[in-house]
PDB file of C-alpha atoms in Angstrom:
ATOM      1  CA  MET A 211       5.760 -18.702   0.831  1.00  0.00           C
ATOM      2  CA  VAL A 212       6.648 -15.058   0.214  1.00  0.00           C
ATOM      3  CA  GLU A 213       6.270 -12.798   3.258  1.00  0.00           C
ATOM      4  CA  PHE A 214       6.475  -9.021   3.502  1.00  0.00           C
ATOM      5  CA  LYS A 215       6.761  -6.661   6.446  1.00  0.00           C
ATOM      6  CA  LEU A 216       6.009  -2.954   6.520  1.00  0.00           C
ATOM      7  CA  LYS A 217       9.122  -0.890   5.876  1.00  0.00           C
ATOM      8  CA  SER A 218       7.881   2.696   5.491  1.00  0.00           C
ATOM      9  CA  LEU A 219       5.024   5.011   4.602  1.00  0.00           C
ATOM     10  CA  TYR A 220       5.502   8.237   2.635  1.00  0.00           C
ATOM     11  CA  LEU A 221       2.984  11.017   2.012  1.00  0.00           C
ATOM     12  CA  LYS A 222       2.972  13.699  -0.663  1.00  0.00           C
ATOM     13  CA  GLN A 223       0.452  16.499  -0.803  1.00  0.00           C
ATOM     14  CA  LYS A 224       1.341  18.671  -3.767  1.00  0.00           C
ATOM     15  CA  LYS A 225       4.171  18.662  -6.237  1.00  0.00           C
ATOM     16  CA  THR A 226       5.536  21.789  -4.557  1.00  0.00           C
ATOM     17  CA  ASP A 227       5.219  20.320  -1.032  1.00  0.00           C
ATOM     18  CA  SER A 228       6.449  16.787  -1.691  1.00  0.00           C
ATOM     19  CA  LEU A 229       8.921  16.701   1.198  1.00  0.00           C
ATOM     20  CA  GLN A 230       6.566  17.421   4.069  1.00  0.00           C
ATOM     21  CA  VAL A 231       2.947  16.810   4.913  1.00  0.00           C
ATOM     22  CA  LYS A 232       1.552  19.063   7.608  1.00  0.00           C
ATOM     23  CA  GLU A 233      -1.694  18.276   9.358  1.00  0.00           C
ATOM     24  CA  THR A 234      -3.910  21.293   9.905  1.00  0.00           C
ATOM     25  CA  THR A 235      -7.512  21.804  10.892  1.00  0.00           C
ATOM     26  CA  THR A 236      -8.345  22.930   7.341  1.00  0.00           C
ATOM     27  CA  GLN A 237      -7.390  19.586   5.809  1.00  0.00           C
ATOM     28  CA  ASP A 238      -9.847  16.773   5.268  1.00  0.00           C
ATOM     29  CA  LEU A 239      -8.116  13.971   7.196  1.00  0.00           C
ATOM     30  CA  VAL A 240      -8.879  10.278   6.970  1.00  0.00           C
ATOM     31  CA  ILE A 241      -7.674   7.293   8.946  1.00  0.00           C
ATOM     32  CA  LEU A 242      -5.540   5.086   6.725  1.00  0.00           C
ATOM     33  CA  ARG A 243      -5.319   1.459   7.836  1.00  0.00           C
ATOM     34  CA  ILE A 244      -2.570  -0.701   6.400  1.00  0.00           C
ATOM     35  CA  GLY A 245      -1.352  -4.070   7.522  1.00  0.00           C
ATOM     36  CA  ASP A 246       1.260  -6.684   7.097  1.00  0.00           C
ATOM     37  CA  TYR A 247       1.062 -10.423   7.453  1.00  0.00           C
ATOM     38  CA  ASN A 248       3.930 -12.447   8.921  1.00  0.00           C
ATOM     39  CA  GLN A 249       3.970 -15.941  10.366  1.00  0.00           C
ATOM     40  CA  ASN A 250       0.186 -16.358   9.989  1.00  0.00           C
ATOM     41  CA  LYS A 251      -0.528 -13.163  11.950  1.00  0.00           C
ATOM     42  CA  SER A 252      -1.930  -9.861  10.719  1.00  0.00           C
ATOM     43  CA  LYS A 253      -0.689  -6.623  12.227  1.00  0.00           C
ATOM     44  CA  TYR A 254      -2.475  -3.342  11.464  1.00  0.00           C
ATOM     45  CA  HIS A 255      -1.146   0.221  11.516  1.00  0.00           C
ATOM     46  CA  HIS A 256      -3.329   3.344  11.553  1.00  0.00           C
ATOM     47  CA  PHE A 257      -2.333   6.816  10.331  1.00  0.00           C
ATOM     48  CA  HIS A 258      -4.085  10.178   9.967  1.00  0.00           C
ATOM     49  CA  VAL A 259      -3.445  11.338   6.405  1.00  0.00           C
ATOM     50  CA  PRO A 260      -4.857  14.108   4.173  1.00  0.00           C
ATOM     51  CA  LEU A 261      -7.629  12.899   1.855  1.00  0.00           C
ATOM     52  CA  HIS A 262      -6.016  14.588  -1.140  1.00  0.00           C
ATOM     53  CA  GLY A 263      -2.543  13.219  -0.439  1.00  0.00           C
ATOM     54  CA  ILE A 264      -0.579  10.612  -2.346  1.00  0.00           C
ATOM     55  CA  VAL A 265       0.410   7.596  -0.251  1.00  0.00           C
ATOM     56  CA  GLU A 266       3.435   5.403  -0.904  1.00  0.00           C
ATOM     57  CA  ILE A 267       3.749   2.239   1.172  1.00  0.00           C
ATOM     58  CA  GLN A 268       6.882   0.119   1.063  1.00  0.00           C
ATOM     59  CA  TYR A 269       7.102  -3.475   2.238  1.00  0.00           C
ATOM     60  CA  GLU A 270      10.192  -5.649   2.269  1.00  0.00           C
ATOM     61  CA  THR A 271      10.924  -9.330   2.624  1.00  0.00           C
ATOM     62  CA  PRO A 272      12.566 -10.444   5.892  1.00  0.00           C
ATOM     63  CA  ASP A 273      15.886 -10.988   4.083  1.00  0.00           C
ATOM     64  CA  HIS A 274      15.750  -7.361   2.726  1.00  0.00           C
ATOM     65  CA  ASN A 275      16.315  -8.616  -0.843  1.00  0.00           C
ATOM     66  CA  ASN A 276      12.896  -7.652  -2.239  1.00  0.00           C
ATOM     67  CA  LEU A 277      10.822  -4.498  -2.017  1.00  0.00           C
ATOM     68  CA  LEU A 278       7.105  -4.077  -2.716  1.00  0.00           C
ATOM     69  CA  ARG A 279       5.972  -0.510  -3.454  1.00  0.00           C
ATOM     70  CA  ILE A 280       2.285   0.465  -3.449  1.00  0.00           C
ATOM     71  CA  VAL A 281       1.353   4.018  -4.494  1.00  0.00           C
ATOM     72  CA  PHE A 282      -2.131   5.518  -4.642  1.00  0.00           C
ATOM     73  CA  GLN A 283      -4.007   8.760  -4.223  1.00  0.00           C
ATOM     74  CA  LEU A 284      -6.749   8.394  -1.662  1.00  0.00           C
ATOM     75  CA  ASN A 285      -9.480  10.234  -3.560  1.00  0.00           C
ATOM     76  CA  GLN A 286      -8.593   8.729  -6.980  1.00  0.00           C
ATOM     77  CA  ARG A 287      -9.117   5.271  -8.422  1.00  0.00           C
ATOM     78  CA  ASN A 288      -5.483   4.758  -9.405  1.00  0.00           C
ATOM     79  CA  LEU A 289      -3.229   2.154  -7.824  1.00  0.00           C
ATOM     80  CA  SER A 290       0.369   1.372  -8.721  1.00  0.00           C
ATOM     81  CA  ILE A 291       2.156  -1.752  -7.484  1.00  0.00           C
ATOM     82  CA  GLN A 292       5.852  -2.221  -8.211  1.00  0.00           C
ATOM     83  CA  TYR A 293       8.233  -4.971  -7.185  1.00  0.00           C
ATOM     84  CA  TYR A 294      12.001  -4.603  -6.842  1.00  0.00           C
ATOM     85  CA  THR A 295      14.833  -7.037  -6.219  1.00  0.00           C
ATOM     86  CA  TRP A 296      18.247  -6.225  -4.773  1.00  0.00           C
ATOM     87  CA  ASN A 297      21.078  -6.252  -7.301  1.00  0.00           C
ATOM     88  CA  GLU A 298      24.201  -7.276  -5.425  1.00  0.00           C
ATOM     89  CA  THR A 299      26.548  -6.197  -8.230  1.00  0.00           C
ATOM     90  CA  ASP A 300      25.241  -2.629  -8.538  1.00  0.00           C
ATOM     91  CA  GLN A 301      24.209  -2.358  -4.864  1.00  0.00           C
ATOM     92  CA  HIS A 302      20.698  -1.042  -5.512  1.00  0.00           C
ATOM     93  CA  TYR A 303      17.143  -2.247  -6.139  1.00  0.00           C
ATOM     94  CA  ILE A 304      16.017  -2.901  -9.711  1.00  0.00           C
ATOM     95  CA  GLU A 305      12.430  -3.252 -10.884  1.00  0.00           C
ATOM     96  CA  ALA A 306      11.314  -6.828 -11.476  1.00  0.00           C
ATOM     97  CA  PRO A 307       8.100  -8.443 -12.732  1.00  0.00           C
ATOM     98  CA  LEU A 308       5.444  -9.214 -10.145  1.00  0.00           C
ATOM     99  CA  GLU A 309       5.236 -12.989 -10.529  1.00  0.00           C
ATOM    100  CA  ASN A 310       2.193 -15.170  -9.888  1.00  0.00           C
ATOM    101  CA  GLU A 311       3.850 -16.743  -6.834  1.00  0.00           C
ATOM    102  CA  ILE A 312       3.942 -13.318  -5.195  1.00  0.00           C
ATOM    103  CA  ILE A 313       0.497 -12.214  -6.381  1.00  0.00           C
ATOM    104  CA  HIS A 314      -1.136 -15.379  -5.039  1.00  0.00           C
ATOM    105  CA  SER A 315       0.808 -15.426  -1.772  1.00  0.00           C
ATOM    106  CA  LEU A 316      -1.221 -15.061   1.407  1.00  0.00           C
ATOM    107  CA  SER A 317       0.996 -12.189   2.563  1.00  0.00           C
ATOM    108  CA  PHE A 318       0.452 -10.135  -0.619  1.00  0.00           C
ATOM    109  CA  GLN A 319      -3.315 -10.726  -0.583  1.00  0.00           C
ATOM    110  CA  ALA A 320      -3.521  -9.800   3.120  1.00  0.00           C
ATOM    111  CA  ILE A 321      -1.600  -6.567   2.475  1.00  0.00           C
ATOM    112  CA  LEU A 322      -3.960  -5.483  -0.310  1.00  0.00           C
ATOM    113  CA  GLN A 323      -7.070  -6.438   1.668  1.00  0.00           C
ATOM    114  CA  SER A 324      -5.855  -4.512   4.712  1.00  0.00           C
ATOM    115  CA  ILE A 325      -5.610  -1.147   2.928  1.00  0.00           C
ATOM    116  CA  SER A 326      -8.583   1.051   3.748  1.00  0.00           C
ATOM    117  CA  PHE A 327      -9.266   4.638   4.692  1.00  0.00           C
ATOM    118  CA  SER A 328     -12.224   6.206   6.401  1.00  0.00           C
ATOM    119  CA  ASN A 329     -13.631   9.234   8.180  1.00  0.00           C
ATOM    120  CA  ASP A 330     -17.147  10.553   8.765  1.00  0.00           C
ATOM    121  CA  ASN A 331     -17.757  10.967   5.019  1.00  0.00           C
ATOM    122  CA  HIS A 332     -15.557   8.292   3.429  1.00  0.00           C
ATOM    123  CA  LEU A 333     -15.048   4.542   3.488  1.00  0.00           C
ATOM    124  CA  SER A 334     -12.841   3.062   0.787  1.00  0.00           C
ATOM    125  CA  TYR A 335     -10.982  -0.175   0.290  1.00  0.00           C
ATOM    126  CA  ILE A 336      -9.363  -2.241  -2.458  1.00  0.00           C
ATOM    127  CA  VAL A 337     -11.510  -4.823  -4.216  1.00  0.00           C
ATOM    128  CA  ASN A 338      -9.867  -7.791  -5.917  1.00  0.00           C
ATOM    129  CA  SER A 339     -11.554  -7.818  -9.336  1.00  0.00           C
ATOM    130  CA  LEU A 340     -10.572 -11.461  -9.791  1.00  0.00           C
ATOM    131  CA  GLN A 341     -12.723 -12.342  -6.765  1.00  0.00           C
ATOM    132  CA  PRO A 342     -15.607  -9.824  -6.864  1.00  0.00           C
ATOM    133  CA  LEU A 343     -17.880  -9.337  -3.911  1.00  0.00           C
ATOM    134  CA  ASN A 344     -21.440 -10.641  -4.281  1.00  0.00           C
ATOM    135  CA  ASP A 345     -22.992  -7.173  -4.025  1.00  0.00           C
ATOM    136  CA  ILE A 346     -20.819  -5.678  -6.795  1.00  0.00           C
ATOM    137  CA  GLN A 347     -22.046  -6.285 -10.315  1.00  0.00           C
ATOM    138  CA  LYS A 348     -19.621  -6.470 -13.194  1.00  0.00           C
ATOM    139  CA  GLY A 349     -20.190  -3.633 -15.643  1.00  0.00           C
TER     140      GLY A 349
END
């Protein structure tokens, strides 16, 4: 079974301010909940992030040989998932295909299902289109 643990979380607000995200009272902040799943246990992490920010979450396998990168903009419907493996010869990560073993692993599914963000005006989460919820009709 493939397991991942949370490695890091990065935020970007604007192309000009990509190095730092500053929280101010003028920003529309949401609570971002992300989780990881190791040894049949879920662990959740909560962050205050700007609604219009871009979030990059990185997970790694316990042996540090594989990296899972999830990037999305909170107020958009775009999601990017990339998978990397460590290349011992070149000493860096290279992009690799996301294989069915990983996609169907309990850890990967738990990670995707744990991602949500909310505040007084927002509640969003990822829906697995392969297993639609009963109250969502296919269009």
